[in-house]
C-alpha cells in the first residue's frame, strides 16, 4: 500500500533490523523440519538450567491494519496461543516504525507478540508500508514443550502471514570453565548425534561458534559456504562461573 508522505522524518534506519537483519539471518528455507531430533540430542548432554527460545517472524498478508485494529489483533493472536489473561500491552506510534507488543510473564515462560508497521520512502515521494508479526516464546527447563509451541506458532503463522520463518534455540550450562579441547569434544559429539557436517567454524575461547548441516532437518539457510541448519556456540560467564552451550536450528537467537 502507498500513501503520500506529509511529514518525512529522516531516520528511516530505526527498526530496520526487522526487515533487513531478521530476513538475512533466516534466509531461505525448505519446510517440513524435524526439530524433535535437536531437543533429544541436546537433552542427552546433561546440561543444567536448560531453556528454549522459539522465534518466528512473518509478513502480515492481509489488508493494511489501521491503528485502532492493531491492539485487538495482537490480543486475538495471544488468545489463539492460549494466552487469555494477565498480560501487558505496550504501544509505540512513530514514523517510520510503530509497534504494538503484548507481553505475558508466566512461571516458566515469557511470551511476546509484536505487530510492527514500517514505512519506507519511495523515490516518487510516496510511502510504502509493510507490516510484520513477530512471536517469541522463551521457556525455562521444559524443553519437550518447546516443540509443541513451535508447532503451534508455525500453524498460526500460516494463517495470516507469508514468508514466515521460525527458529528453535536451546541453551544450557555446565559448572566452571570448559577448555577448548573439551568444547571441541562436546561440539563434535553433538554434531555426530545429528549426523551433521561442519560448514564453517571459529573455534577459540573468545569466539566459539560452528555452523553445520544435517539432512535430518529439512529447513536450511543458504550461505556462501553452503546450506546451514545447525548452529553450536559456547561462551564462559566469569560472574556465574558457568560455560553456556547454545544449540539452534538454523542459527542461535540467544544473546551470547
mmCIF file of C-alpha atoms in Angstrom:
data_model
loop_
_atom_site.group_PDB
_atom_site.id
_atom_site.type_symbol
_atom_site.label_atom_id
_atom_site.label_comp_id
_atom_site.label_asym_id
_atom_site.label_seq_id
_atom_site.Cartn_x
_atom_site.Cartn_y
_atom_site.Cartn_z
ATOM 1 C CA UNK A 1 0.000 0.000 0.000
ATOM 2 C CA UNK A 2 1.228 3.519 -0.788
ATOM 3 C CA UNK A 3 0.280 6.873 0.647
ATOM 4 C CA UNK A 4 1.586 10.386 0.197
ATOM 5 C CA UNK A 5 4.321 11.493 2.604
ATOM 6 C CA UNK A 6 3.201 14.528 4.581
ATOM 7 C CA UNK A 7 5.906 14.827 7.230
ATOM 8 C CA UNK A 8 9.061 12.857 6.456
ATOM 9 C CA UNK A 9 11.372 12.250 9.407
ATOM 10 C CA UNK A 10 14.872 11.333 8.121
ATOM 11 C CA UNK A 11 15.655 8.422 10.429
ATOM 12 C CA UNK A 12 14.321 5.547 8.388
ATOM 13 C CA UNK A 13 17.003 3.288 9.776
ATOM 14 C CA UNK A 14 15.134 2.946 13.073
ATOM 15 C CA UNK A 15 13.901 -0.588 13.386
ATOM 16 C CA UNK A 16 15.211 -1.771 10.014
ATOM 17 C CA UNK A 17 16.717 -4.777 11.778
ATOM 18 C CA UNK A 18 13.245 -6.266 11.496
ATOM 19 C CA UNK A 19 13.234 -6.071 7.721
ATOM 20 C CA UNK A 20 16.905 -6.499 6.864
ATOM 21 C CA UNK A 21 18.583 -8.178 9.790
ATOM 22 C CA UNK A 22 15.955 -10.781 10.538
ATOM 23 C CA UNK A 23 15.469 -11.701 6.879
ATOM 24 C CA UNK A 24 19.246 -12.001 6.423
ATOM 25 C CA UNK A 25 19.520 -14.272 9.443
ATOM 26 C CA UNK A 26 16.694 -16.533 8.461
ATOM 27 C CA UNK A 27 17.463 -16.646 4.749
ATOM 28 C CA UNK A 28 15.987 -19.351 2.528
ATOM 29 C CA UNK A 29 14.128 -22.332 3.912
ATOM 30 C CA UNK A 30 12.535 -25.566 2.866
ATOM 31 C CA UNK A 31 9.708 -26.665 5.171
ATOM 32 C CA UNK A 32 8.822 -29.976 6.859
ATOM 33 C CA UNK A 33 11.537 -29.855 9.540
ATOM 34 C CA UNK A 34 12.246 -32.462 12.185
ATOM 35 C CA UNK A 35 13.325 -30.343 15.153
ATOM 36 C CA UNK A 36 12.455 -33.035 17.698
ATOM 37 C CA UNK A 37 15.885 -34.509 16.926
ATOM 38 C CA UNK A 38 17.510 -31.300 18.178
ATOM 39 C CA UNK A 39 15.718 -31.413 21.514
ATOM 40 C CA UNK A 40 16.530 -35.101 22.007
ATOM 41 C CA UNK A 41 20.206 -34.580 21.168
ATOM 42 C CA UNK A 42 20.578 -31.534 23.397
ATOM 43 C CA UNK A 43 18.759 -33.119 26.343
ATOM 44 C CA UNK A 44 21.188 -36.052 26.380
ATOM 45 C CA UNK A 45 24.215 -33.899 27.251
ATOM 46 C CA UNK A 46 23.455 -33.371 30.941
ATOM 47 C CA UNK A 47 23.258 -29.586 30.929
ATOM 48 C CA UNK A 48 21.859 -27.544 33.803
ATOM 49 C CA UNK A 49 19.453 -24.582 33.633
ATOM 50 C CA UNK A 50 18.111 -25.614 30.265
ATOM 51 C CA UNK A 51 15.867 -23.228 28.368
ATOM 52 C CA UNK A 52 14.478 -22.845 24.887
ATOM 53 C CA UNK A 53 13.544 -19.909 22.678
ATOM 54 C CA UNK A 54 11.054 -20.082 19.832
ATOM 55 C CA UNK A 55 11.222 -17.133 17.430
ATOM 56 C CA UNK A 56 9.077 -16.522 14.370
ATOM 57 C CA UNK A 57 8.680 -13.565 12.020
ATOM 58 C CA UNK A 58 6.263 -13.251 9.119
ATOM 59 C CA UNK A 59 4.954 -10.587 6.763
ATOM 60 C CA UNK A 60 1.323 -9.717 7.505
ATOM 61 C CA UNK A 61 -0.594 -10.913 4.472
ATOM 62 C CA UNK A 62 -3.967 -9.200 4.880
ATOM 63 C CA UNK A 63 -5.293 -5.696 4.208
ATOM 64 C CA UNK A 64 -3.478 -2.788 5.875
ATOM 65 C CA UNK A 65 -4.227 -2.893 9.608
ATOM 66 C CA UNK A 66 -5.267 0.510 10.964
ATOM 67 C CA UNK A 67 -4.112 1.836 14.347
ATOM 68 C CA UNK A 68 -7.394 1.048 16.074
ATOM 69 C CA UNK A 69 -7.275 -2.583 14.900
ATOM 70 C CA UNK A 70 -3.757 -3.487 15.966
ATOM 71 C CA UNK A 71 -4.235 -3.985 19.701
ATOM 72 C CA UNK A 72 -7.313 -6.237 19.258
ATOM 73 C CA UNK A 73 -5.420 -8.173 16.598
ATOM 74 C CA UNK A 74 -2.443 -8.849 18.884
ATOM 75 C CA UNK A 75 -4.836 -9.933 21.642
ATOM 76 C CA UNK A 76 -6.534 -12.332 19.220
ATOM 77 C CA UNK A 77 -3.164 -13.921 18.395
ATOM 78 C CA UNK A 78 -2.472 -14.359 22.109
ATOM 79 C CA UNK A 79 -5.862 -15.998 22.626
ATOM 80 C CA UNK A 80 -5.156 -18.492 19.857
ATOM 81 C CA UNK A 81 -1.859 -19.342 21.558
ATOM 82 C CA UNK A 82 -3.695 -19.976 24.830
ATOM 83 C CA UNK A 83 -2.982 -16.590 26.471
ATOM 84 C CA UNK A 84 -6.202 -15.044 27.740
ATOM 85 C CA UNK A 85 -5.301 -13.003 30.834
ATOM 86 C CA UNK A 86 -2.570 -11.373 32.934
ATOM 87 C CA UNK A 87 -0.662 -9.862 30.026
ATOM 88 C CA UNK A 88 0.672 -6.359 29.402
ATOM 89 C CA UNK A 89 0.452 -4.349 26.195
ATOM 90 C CA UNK A 90 2.855 -1.642 25.058
ATOM 91 C CA UNK A 91 2.231 0.645 22.073
ATOM 92 C CA UNK A 92 4.622 2.912 20.185
ATOM 93 C CA UNK A 93 3.337 5.025 17.322
ATOM 94 C CA UNK A 94 6.142 6.823 15.497
ATOM 95 C CA UNK A 95 7.433 7.357 11.962
ATOM 96 C CA UNK A 96 8.838 5.269 10.345
ATOM 97 C CA UNK A 97 8.211 2.427 12.830
ATOM 98 C CA UNK A 98 5.230 1.723 15.056
ATOM 99 C CA UNK A 99 4.617 -1.290 17.230
ATOM 100 C CA UNK A 100 2.077 -2.978 19.466
ATOM 101 C CA UNK A 101 3.641 -5.532 21.819
ATOM 102 C CA UNK A 102 1.897 -7.989 24.128
ATOM 103 C CA UNK A 103 3.972 -9.491 26.954
ATOM 104 C CA UNK A 104 2.956 -12.469 29.066
ATOM 105 C CA UNK A 105 5.130 -13.482 32.014
ATOM 106 C CA UNK A 106 4.286 -16.942 33.318
ATOM 107 C CA UNK A 107 6.044 -19.181 35.825
ATOM 108 C CA UNK A 108 8.173 -20.986 33.238
ATOM 109 C CA UNK A 109 7.673 -18.950 30.084
ATOM 110 C CA UNK A 110 7.830 -15.423 28.707
ATOM 111 C CA UNK A 111 5.827 -14.775 25.543
ATOM 112 C CA UNK A 112 5.977 -11.629 23.411
ATOM 113 C CA UNK A 113 3.793 -10.938 20.391
ATOM 114 C CA UNK A 114 4.593 -7.898 18.264
ATOM 115 C CA UNK A 115 2.770 -6.275 15.395
ATOM 116 C CA UNK A 116 5.176 -3.911 13.641
ATOM 117 C CA UNK A 117 4.429 -1.372 10.902
ATOM 118 C CA UNK A 118 7.330 0.001 8.827
ATOM 119 C CA UNK A 119 7.087 2.946 6.434
ATOM 120 C CA UNK A 120 9.612 3.234 3.609
ATOM 121 C CA UNK A 121 10.058 6.352 1.487
ATOM 122 C CA UNK A 122 9.922 5.652 -2.243
ATOM 123 C CA UNK A 123 11.711 7.614 -4.966
ATOM 124 C CA UNK A 124 8.431 9.127 -6.172
ATOM 125 C CA UNK A 125 7.753 10.722 -2.775
ATOM 126 C CA UNK A 126 5.231 8.130 -1.605
ATOM 127 C CA UNK A 127 5.445 5.845 1.381
ATOM 128 C CA UNK A 128 5.350 2.060 1.119
ATOM 129 C CA UNK A 129 4.004 0.357 4.220
ATOM 130 C CA UNK A 130 4.964 -3.143 5.370
ATOM 131 C CA UNK A 131 3.564 -4.910 8.415
ATOM 132 C CA UNK A 132 5.035 -7.832 10.346
ATOM 133 C CA UNK A 133 4.105 -10.279 13.082
ATOM 134 C CA UNK A 134 6.866 -11.390 15.472
ATOM 135 C CA UNK A 135 6.328 -14.061 18.117
ATOM 136 C CA UNK A 136 8.873 -15.110 20.744
ATOM 137 C CA UNK A 137 8.372 -17.728 23.451
ATOM 138 C CA UNK A 138 11.151 -18.325 25.986
ATOM 139 C CA UNK A 139 10.657 -21.453 28.110
ATOM 140 C CA UNK A 140 12.590 -22.484 31.223
ATOM 141 C CA UNK A 141 13.609 -26.120 31.801
ATOM 142 C CA UNK A 142 10.774 -27.895 29.953
ATOM 143 C CA UNK A 143 12.459 -28.480 26.591
ATOM 144 C CA UNK A 144 9.864 -31.014 25.465
ATOM 145 C CA UNK A 145 7.187 -28.308 25.381
ATOM 146 C CA UNK A 146 9.362 -26.270 23.007
ATOM 147 C CA UNK A 147 8.335 -28.444 20.087
ATOM 148 C CA UNK A 148 4.657 -28.124 20.968
ATOM 149 C CA UNK A 149 4.864 -24.333 20.987
ATOM 150 C CA UNK A 150 6.958 -24.213 17.822
ATOM 151 C CA UNK A 151 4.312 -26.234 16.002
ATOM 152 C CA UNK A 152 1.559 -24.026 17.448
ATOM 153 C CA UNK A 153 3.328 -20.832 16.337
ATOM 154 C CA UNK A 154 4.005 -22.271 12.879
ATOM 155 C CA UNK A 155 0.367 -23.241 12.435
ATOM 156 C CA UNK A 156 -0.822 -19.771 13.371
ATOM 157 C CA UNK A 157 1.751 -18.015 11.173
ATOM 158 C CA UNK A 158 0.465 -19.926 8.158
ATOM 159 C CA UNK A 159 -2.965 -18.307 8.520
ATOM 160 C CA UNK A 160 -2.230 -14.556 8.401
ATOM 161 C CA UNK A 161 1.391 -14.214 7.263
ATOM 162 C CA UNK A 162 3.573 -15.122 4.324
ATOM 163 C CA UNK A 163 7.284 -15.911 4.128
ATOM 164 C CA UNK A 164 7.332 -16.688 7.823
ATOM 165 C CA UNK A 165 10.437 -18.226 9.352
ATOM 166 C CA UNK A 166 10.640 -19.958 12.734
ATOM 167 C CA UNK A 167 13.742 -20.921 14.690
ATOM 168 C CA UNK A 168 14.236 -23.125 17.737
ATOM 169 C CA UNK A 169 17.061 -22.256 20.147
ATOM 170 C CA UNK A 170 18.275 -24.356 23.088
ATOM 171 C CA UNK A 171 20.529 -23.217 25.904
ATOM 172 C CA UNK A 172 22.114 -24.932 28.908
ATOM 173 C CA UNK A 173 25.160 -24.651 31.124
ATOM 174 C CA UNK A 174 27.979 -26.554 32.802
ATOM 175 C CA UNK A 175 29.622 -25.513 36.047
ATOM 176 C CA UNK A 176 33.069 -23.978 35.617
ATOM 177 C CA UNK A 177 35.187 -23.005 32.630
ATOM 178 C CA UNK A 178 35.386 -25.668 29.931
ATOM 179 C CA UNK A 179 38.654 -25.579 27.994
ATOM 180 C CA UNK A 180 38.949 -25.629 24.216
ATOM 181 C CA UNK A 181 39.625 -29.370 23.910
ATOM 182 C CA UNK A 182 36.506 -30.175 25.942
ATOM 183 C CA UNK A 183 34.432 -27.707 23.926
ATOM 184 C CA UNK A 184 35.550 -29.358 20.706
ATOM 185 C CA UNK A 185 34.720 -32.805 22.053
ATOM 186 C CA UNK A 186 31.223 -31.690 23.082
ATOM 187 C CA UNK A 187 30.554 -29.993 19.745
ATOM 188 C CA UNK A 188 31.806 -32.901 17.682
ATOM 189 C CA UNK A 189 29.632 -35.336 19.655
ATOM 190 C CA UNK A 190 26.604 -33.068 19.293
ATOM 191 C CA UNK A 191 27.107 -32.833 15.541
ATOM 192 C CA UNK A 192 27.612 -36.589 15.301
ATOM 193 C CA UNK A 193 24.362 -37.174 17.189
ATOM 194 C CA UNK A 194 22.591 -35.202 14.454
ATOM 195 C CA UNK A 195 24.624 -36.773 11.616
ATOM 196 C CA UNK A 196 25.797 -33.234 10.918
ATOM 197 C CA UNK A 197 28.771 -31.893 8.989
ATOM 198 C CA UNK A 198 30.692 -28.656 9.595
ATOM 199 C CA UNK A 199 30.042 -25.898 7.053
ATOM 200 C CA UNK A 200 32.062 -23.146 8.747
ATOM 201 C CA UNK A 201 33.565 -22.666 12.188
ATOM 202 C CA UNK A 202 35.515 -20.408 14.510
ATOM 203 C CA UNK A 203 36.860 -22.328 17.485
ATOM 204 C CA UNK A 204 38.688 -20.382 20.178
ATOM 205 C CA UNK A 205 37.975 -19.337 23.751
ATOM 206 C CA UNK A 206 36.916 -15.803 22.803
ATOM 207 C CA UNK A 207 34.556 -16.701 19.963
ATOM 208 C CA UNK A 208 33.334 -20.259 19.665
ATOM 209 C CA UNK A 209 30.726 -20.946 17.012
ATOM 210 C CA UNK A 210 30.115 -23.710 14.489
ATOM 211 C CA UNK A 211 27.675 -23.746 11.577
ATOM 212 C CA UNK A 212 26.663 -27.147 10.287
ATOM 213 C CA UNK A 213 24.243 -29.021 8.099
ATOM 214 C CA UNK A 214 22.265 -32.231 8.530
ATOM 215 C CA UNK A 215 19.796 -33.873 6.190
ATOM 216 C CA UNK A 216 17.747 -34.878 9.243
ATOM 217 C CA UNK A 217 16.334 -31.329 9.239
ATOM 218 C CA UNK A 218 14.568 -30.187 6.083
ATOM 219 C CA UNK A 219 14.808 -26.463 6.894
ATOM 220 C CA UNK A 220 18.025 -24.680 5.984
ATOM 221 C CA UNK A 221 19.620 -21.312 5.275
ATOM 222 C CA UNK A 222 21.703 -20.691 2.176
ATOM 223 C CA UNK A 223 25.172 -19.226 2.859
ATOM 224 C CA UNK A 224 28.279 -18.718 0.750
ATOM 225 C CA UNK A 225 29.731 -21.838 2.315
ATOM 226 C CA UNK A 226 26.654 -23.934 1.599
ATOM 227 C CA UNK A 227 23.461 -24.951 3.347
ATOM 228 C CA UNK A 228 23.258 -24.347 7.107
ATOM 229 C CA UNK A 229 20.646 -25.648 9.543
ATOM 230 C CA UNK A 230 22.631 -26.234 12.731
ATOM 231 C CA UNK A 231 24.490 -23.759 14.924
ATOM 232 C CA UNK A 232 26.539 -24.530 18.040
ATOM 233 C CA UNK A 233 28.030 -21.795 20.200
ATOM 234 C CA UNK A 234 29.717 -21.656 23.618
ATOM 235 C CA UNK A 235 30.871 -18.962 25.999
ATOM 236 C CA UNK A 236 32.074 -18.648 29.583
ATOM 237 C CA UNK A 237 30.459 -16.302 32.110
ATOM 238 C CA UNK A 238 33.030 -15.458 34.774
ATOM 239 C CA UNK A 239 30.488 -13.902 37.140
ATOM 240 C CA UNK A 240 28.388 -17.067 37.200
ATOM 241 C CA UNK A 241 31.371 -19.411 36.716
ATOM 242 C CA UNK A 242 29.437 -21.276 34.048
ATOM 243 C CA UNK A 243 30.092 -22.358 30.479
ATOM 244 C CA UNK A 244 26.985 -21.927 28.340
ATOM 245 C CA UNK A 245 26.196 -24.175 25.383
ATOM 246 C CA UNK A 246 23.804 -22.998 22.661
ATOM 247 C CA UNK A 247 22.305 -25.238 20.008
ATOM 248 C CA UNK A 248 19.879 -23.969 17.384
ATOM 249 C CA UNK A 249 18.323 -24.508 14.007
ATOM 250 C CA UNK A 250 19.152 -22.769 11.820
ATOM 251 C CA UNK A 251 21.113 -20.172 13.874
ATOM 252 C CA UNK A 252 21.380 -19.133 17.528
ATOM 253 C CA UNK A 253 18.896 -16.458 18.562
ATOM 254 C CA UNK A 254 20.053 -16.129 22.183
ATOM 255 C CA UNK A 255 22.479 -13.347 23.048
ATOM 256 C CA UNK A 256 25.887 -14.740 23.964
#
